[in-house]
């Protein structure tokens, strides 16, 4: 039997329109909004794990901060979602950017641990050595729309 | 019968009957065919065959007996076209009928019965009756397999179709058997048959006193349970479509009025269901039943029908693709069409309808067209246009009130939307009614009530519409006004309620809007369309009463507009108006062309004499209109040659008489426009007219040049030469040219003097006309100026003309160019580049000359021909060349050739070409001037990449391709090159894993630069591409 889902019945929200933008920073939300949730066939945007406001971009100082909100407090997928975000941004952004990924304050039981794990270079690199994890990440990143 | 035949036959019989698995079905079929052939050719008789079969037909082994009987039955099916003796048939059918009781060998008996029964006329009624009796006694249809059931239904169908008398004598029993047989059927193919069975059965018993009456309820209970047809498994394995089944069931439902007491309540019940598909189905069935049952029977259901219909219409959503609504309106129309007044009365007395009409003045907000109002209007529209009686009734009850309301409200600022809308729609409905009947026979409507009413209110209606058209500030109101007026004007001429004076008033109002109100573009366009529609309608219906009014009021006024200068109306609008009106019919068009010619002449003269920018603009608008609208329109009209001829000759007359002084940049544009129009006008002429124009042009040309041999730069001369070139470019290949040598001389001279259009003319001349020595003369003449860019350009166009024609001399031209490129590295770089570009001229399609519209001679595959001639030479020359300039120029020429050749031809040579192309891309990308060529070449590469045939060559050269693309990803001079290069890289990631994986690191690194590209679309492509390449690695886990 497959293991039980952590959040079996998430609330699904509508997708926002995609306006054509000119500022380079806004393009970032286009990169990560379509990442698929590891558990459900919905995008992170549809589950409101990521919203447009939660992304902070500074093109001049080459800095990006993403704050995401797990669907439930004890979500063990939070690290996987974070990893997906990091990999996607690594692939989509020029190397000059520094990327910070954080769980929104007060939305996860082990907030600090997750944050530390996600922003530790060595740990991320180690995670990406794990073929199972890379597979899972790649599945989430497969473009769902064209 | 010869012994060999018998042995042969027996062998085939044994093959077929053999039930062991040693013989394949195909083999058995073959032997069946073989025996059938013997029978057809009279090699054996049926009697002898039966004797041969003997034991097989009567043995106690069930399996062999079944095969034997089936063999005989299948044979009878196959020889159905062969006449048989009555006695034979009698005994055979007796046998098969009796065998129906043998359930173990039933298949054969069924097939045999069916095959024999279908020989209508050969079977006596007693035989048919025997089959039927045996069928009724022995068969329990629903306990059989699918195919057997199907055969049973076919037998029943055949009985009813071919032996109705026999069936009638059997009476109740037969109907009972059918009820029993079809009860509970589930297979779609069988259902199709059962529905049809019921339908033809009902046709057999037309009156209500017969045995069908007593079974009608039972039969309908069986049928009714299938409604609405719905497949639980949407993709059934057999090919019976839902629509087909639904249609068969509908025909069965409507087959007899006896079903009415059961069918209508069922359909009404299903109509009230919430399922949209069942609503649509019910409406469709009800429509059909209404037609079949007749109004008398339906009368008792009118009340419930109307209320459910109203429900369905009101609750359905308003949109064009709404099936429920459209079906409901069809049903409404059928109901009204069938009866005489009852149903319309229901509508007229309906509380909802009346309420809405009474509260019309509440509908003030136009932009939210109330759903309710629209629905009511739709109902009224359908009811009005259904029949004359209903139209009368509706006009009597509503119309006067509506018009009064409209009038009362039109005193206020904005007329009332509801009244305006509903009056317009009602008018449209009765026009629809008139037109519908007008096509079949003409009725005199003038005595009908509705005509009286309409006549009475016509003037006040017109007044209100005009008022809302003119005075309202809102588009919706004014357009409703235009629509109403248009419909009034569109009634046929013999229709008296709308009098001729009203018609003329309406046209007058329209024209005043056209002349004065051009600033409101939407209204202006709307009115123009209305005028065109009215004009076309008059033209189509040959309305002799209204035609003169239209001529005077619309056509004459618009034509006059052209020559009036003092109006504020923009000239382009005037020209548009005139040309659109002209397209209504030939008569108007001729009048307008005359006027346009005059206008062109005056504006050309003015712009020549004083260079007035306004006249130049006018002339350009007129010429463009001629080119884009008038000339194409005349192409579809027979014998309209003179229009184009006259135009061309007139321009030549003008140029002959004029004294041209100005020479400005704006005028250059005017010259271009005139040339274009001249080309297309000449191209539209016949051969004789073309030679006439050519003669005239040539005379003028030679006269001018006799007078001033020395000085060639006068503006008038330039006009004459350019227009002369245009005439030559547009000539037909068969046109007679009197003095080609002189023309050639002129062209050469003006070419050397720097007229590019003369180069086009030269190419066209060689392309179309068979010249022998002249080609050599021209070739040697042009090649003698080898340091002159114009001469080389002329040579390129000449080469193109010859190439398209497929002339041998083109090889000399190409050889000259190639030698020029390979040998002369000392020359001016510009000149060499020009020569390289001449390959582009030869290969690409041109708008200016040498195309289909200008009658070029085009041999198929000429591009491939040049490709195969030039490729090997260029290839070896590139390898040998040492100077970088020569090399880059050779690549430039090659890029022109490759990018213009059809992709399929390039694919054939892909292996050889790809290394060359990549070399070319690298070299060409160093110079900014080459960026378009680089882009074109890259597009060819991406074409090869995405084509299956090119894959092999790509895989072979994967590394150099990726290396080259990596460089182009950062190409600074053109965004499209970067974007395409990245797309190519994305496509490369689909190549076999083992080939591309080694380059992954390199590509991903290059792409990281592209991620920071200043252009957004490049960045997006880069992200996609990087994702594709990055995830190559994880794919390895699945392999």
Short mmCIF file of N, CA, C and O in Angstrom, two decimals, chain B residues 661-709:
data_model
loop_
_atom_site.label_atom_id
_atom_site.label_comp_id
_atom_site.label_asym_id
_atom_site.label_seq_id
_atom_site.Cartn_x
_atom_site.Cartn_y
_atom_site.Cartn_z
N UNK B 661 8.42 68.85 -64.07
CA UNK B 661 9.58 69.60 -63.58
C UNK B 661 10.11 69.09 -62.26
O UNK B 661 11.31 69.00 -62.07
N UNK B 662 9.20 68.75 -61.37
CA UNK B 662 9.65 68.50 -60.00
C UNK B 662 10.30 67.15 -59.87
O UNK B 662 10.01 66.21 -60.59
N UNK B 663 11.15 67.08 -58.88
CA UNK B 663 11.81 65.80 -58.63
C UNK B 663 12.14 65.74 -57.15
O UNK B 663 13.24 66.07 -56.74
N UNK B 664 11.15 65.37 -56.37
CA UNK B 664 11.37 65.32 -54.93
C UNK B 664 11.27 63.89 -54.45
O UNK B 664 10.91 63.00 -55.21
N UNK B 665 11.54 63.74 -53.18
CA UNK B 665 11.51 62.39 -52.62
C UNK B 665 10.08 61.83 -52.61
O UNK B 665 9.84 60.67 -52.89
N UNK B 666 9.12 62.73 -52.28
CA UNK B 666 7.72 62.30 -52.26
C UNK B 666 7.33 61.82 -53.65
O UNK B 666 6.62 60.84 -53.82
N UNK B 667 7.87 62.53 -54.63
CA UNK B 667 7.51 62.17 -55.99
C UNK B 667 8.07 60.81 -56.37
O UNK B 667 7.48 60.07 -57.15
N UNK B 668 9.20 60.46 -55.81
CA UNK B 668 9.78 59.13 -56.06
C UNK B 668 8.77 58.06 -55.63
O UNK B 668 8.58 57.05 -56.29
N UNK B 669 8.13 58.32 -54.49
CA UNK B 669 7.14 57.37 -53.99
C UNK B 669 5.97 57.28 -54.94
O UNK B 669 5.43 56.19 -55.21
N UNK B 670 5.56 58.45 -55.44
CA UNK B 670 4.46 58.47 -56.39
C UNK B 670 4.82 57.66 -57.64
O UNK B 670 4.02 56.88 -58.15
N UNK B 671 6.07 57.84 -58.07
CA UNK B 671 6.52 57.08 -59.25
C UNK B 671 6.44 55.58 -58.97
O UNK B 671 5.97 54.80 -59.80
N UNK B 672 6.85 55.18 -57.78
CA UNK B 672 6.80 53.76 -57.43
C UNK B 672 5.37 53.23 -57.48
O UNK B 672 5.10 52.17 -58.04
N UNK B 673 4.46 54.00 -56.87
CA UNK B 673 3.06 53.58 -56.86
C UNK B 673 2.52 53.47 -58.28
O UNK B 673 1.82 52.52 -58.64
N UNK B 674 2.85 54.48 -59.09
CA UNK B 674 2.37 54.46 -60.47
C UNK B 674 2.91 53.23 -61.21
O UNK B 674 2.20 52.57 -61.96
N UNK B 675 4.19 52.94 -60.96
CA UNK B 675 4.78 51.77 -61.63
C UNK B 675 4.04 50.49 -61.26
O UNK B 675 3.73 49.66 -62.11
N UNK B 676 3.78 50.36 -59.96
CA UNK B 676 3.07 49.17 -59.49
C UNK B 676 1.73 49.02 -60.18
O UNK B 676 1.37 47.95 -60.67
N UNK B 677 0.98 50.13 -60.17
CA UNK B 677 -0.35 50.08 -60.77
C UNK B 677 -0.24 49.77 -62.26
O UNK B 677 -1.03 48.98 -62.80
N UNK B 678 0.74 50.40 -62.91
CA UNK B 678 0.93 50.17 -64.33
C UNK B 678 1.22 48.69 -64.60
O UNK B 678 0.62 48.07 -65.49
N UNK B 679 2.11 48.12 -63.79
CA UNK B 679 2.44 46.71 -63.97
C UNK B 679 1.19 45.85 -63.89
O UNK B 679 0.93 45.01 -64.76
N UNK B 680 0.40 46.06 -62.84
CA UNK B 680 -0.75 45.19 -62.64
C UNK B 680 -1.83 45.44 -63.69
O UNK B 680 -2.50 44.51 -64.12
N UNK B 681 -1.95 46.71 -64.11
CA UNK B 681 -2.93 46.99 -65.16
C UNK B 681 -2.53 46.28 -66.44
O UNK B 681 -3.35 45.60 -67.09
N UNK B 682 -1.26 46.39 -66.83
CA UNK B 682 -0.81 45.74 -68.06
C UNK B 682 -0.92 44.22 -67.92
O UNK B 682 -1.32 43.52 -68.85
N UNK B 683 -0.59 43.72 -66.75
CA UNK B 683 -0.66 42.27 -66.56
C UNK B 683 -2.08 41.76 -66.75
O UNK B 683 -2.29 40.62 -67.16
N UNK B 684 -3.07 42.59 -66.44
CA UNK B 684 -4.46 42.15 -66.57
C UNK B 684 -4.96 42.18 -68.01
O UNK B 684 -6.06 41.72 -68.29
N UNK B 685 -4.19 42.76 -68.94
CA UNK B 685 -4.67 42.90 -70.32
C UNK B 685 -4.44 41.63 -71.13
O UNK B 685 -3.62 40.80 -70.79
N UNK B 686 -5.15 41.55 -72.25
CA UNK B 686 -4.92 40.42 -73.16
C UNK B 686 -3.66 40.70 -73.98
O UNK B 686 -3.12 41.80 -73.95
N UNK B 687 -3.21 39.70 -74.75
CA UNK B 687 -1.96 39.85 -75.49
C UNK B 687 -2.03 41.00 -76.50
O UNK B 687 -1.09 41.78 -76.64
N UNK B 688 -3.15 41.09 -77.21
CA UNK B 688 -3.24 42.13 -78.25
C UNK B 688 -3.16 43.52 -77.62
O UNK B 688 -2.45 44.40 -78.11
N UNK B 689 -3.92 43.69 -76.51
CA UNK B 689 -3.91 45.01 -75.88
C UNK B 689 -2.52 45.32 -75.36
O UNK B 689 -2.08 46.47 -75.41
N UNK B 690 -1.84 44.29 -74.88
CA UNK B 690 -0.49 44.54 -74.36
C UNK B 690 0.42 45.05 -75.46
O UNK B 690 1.19 46.00 -75.25
N UNK B 691 0.32 44.44 -76.66
CA UNK B 691 1.22 44.92 -77.69
C UNK B 691 0.84 46.33 -78.12
O UNK B 691 1.69 47.11 -78.52
N UNK B 692 -0.46 46.67 -78.01
CA UNK B 692 -0.87 48.03 -78.32
C UNK B 692 -0.21 49.03 -77.34
O UNK B 692 0.35 50.04 -77.74
N UNK B 693 -0.30 48.67 -76.06
CA UNK B 693 0.30 49.56 -75.05
C UNK B 693 1.81 49.66 -75.26
O UNK B 693 2.40 50.74 -75.20
N UNK B 694 2.41 48.51 -75.55
CA UNK B 694 3.86 48.49 -75.74
C UNK B 694 4.26 49.41 -76.89
O UNK B 694 5.23 50.16 -76.79
N UNK B 695 3.51 49.33 -78.01
CA UNK B 695 3.81 50.18 -79.16
C UNK B 695 3.80 51.65 -78.77
O UNK B 695 4.72 52.41 -79.07
N UNK B 696 2.71 52.01 -78.07
CA UNK B 696 2.58 53.41 -77.68
C UNK B 696 3.74 53.82 -76.80
O UNK B 696 4.39 54.87 -77.03
N UNK B 697 4.03 53.00 -75.80
CA UNK B 697 5.10 53.33 -74.88
C UNK B 697 6.42 53.46 -75.62
O UNK B 697 7.20 54.39 -75.38
N UNK B 698 6.63 52.53 -76.55
CA UNK B 698 7.90 52.53 -77.27
C UNK B 698 8.04 53.79 -78.13
O UNK B 698 9.12 54.38 -78.19
N UNK B 699 6.93 54.19 -78.77
CA UNK B 699 6.97 55.40 -79.59
C UNK B 699 7.36 56.61 -78.75
O UNK B 699 8.22 57.39 -79.14
N UNK B 700 6.68 56.73 -77.60
CA UNK B 700 6.97 57.88 -76.75
C UNK B 700 8.43 57.86 -76.31
O UNK B 700 9.14 58.86 -76.35
N UNK B 701 8.87 56.67 -75.96
CA UNK B 701 10.25 56.51 -75.49
C UNK B 701 11.23 56.93 -76.57
O UNK B 701 12.15 57.73 -76.34
N UNK B 702 11.03 56.42 -77.79
CA UNK B 702 12.02 56.72 -78.83
C UNK B 702 11.97 58.19 -79.23
O UNK B 702 13.01 58.79 -79.51
N UNK B 703 10.75 58.78 -79.20
CA UNK B 703 10.65 60.21 -79.51
C UNK B 703 11.47 61.04 -78.51
O UNK B 703 12.25 61.89 -78.90
N UNK B 704 11.26 60.74 -77.24
CA UNK B 704 11.95 61.50 -76.20
C UNK B 704 13.45 61.41 -76.37
O UNK B 704 14.18 62.40 -76.20
N UNK B 705 13.90 60.21 -76.70
CA UNK B 705 15.34 60.03 -76.71
C UNK B 705 16.00 60.55 -77.99
O UNK B 705 17.19 60.79 -78.02
N UNK B 706 15.18 60.70 -79.03
CA UNK B 706 15.73 61.35 -80.22
C UNK B 706 15.99 62.82 -79.94
O UNK B 706 16.99 63.38 -80.35
N UNK B 707 15.03 63.42 -79.19
CA UNK B 707 15.15 64.85 -78.94
C UNK B 707 16.37 65.15 -78.07
O UNK B 707 17.19 65.97 -78.40
N UNK B 708 16.45 64.46 -76.96
CA UNK B 708 17.60 64.78 -76.11
C UNK B 708 18.44 63.54 -75.82
O UNK B 708 18.32 62.90 -74.79
N UNK B 709 19.25 63.25 -76.76
CA UNK B 709 20.14 62.09 -76.66
C UNK B 709 21.15 62.27 -75.53
O UNK B 709 21.50 61.34 -74.83
#
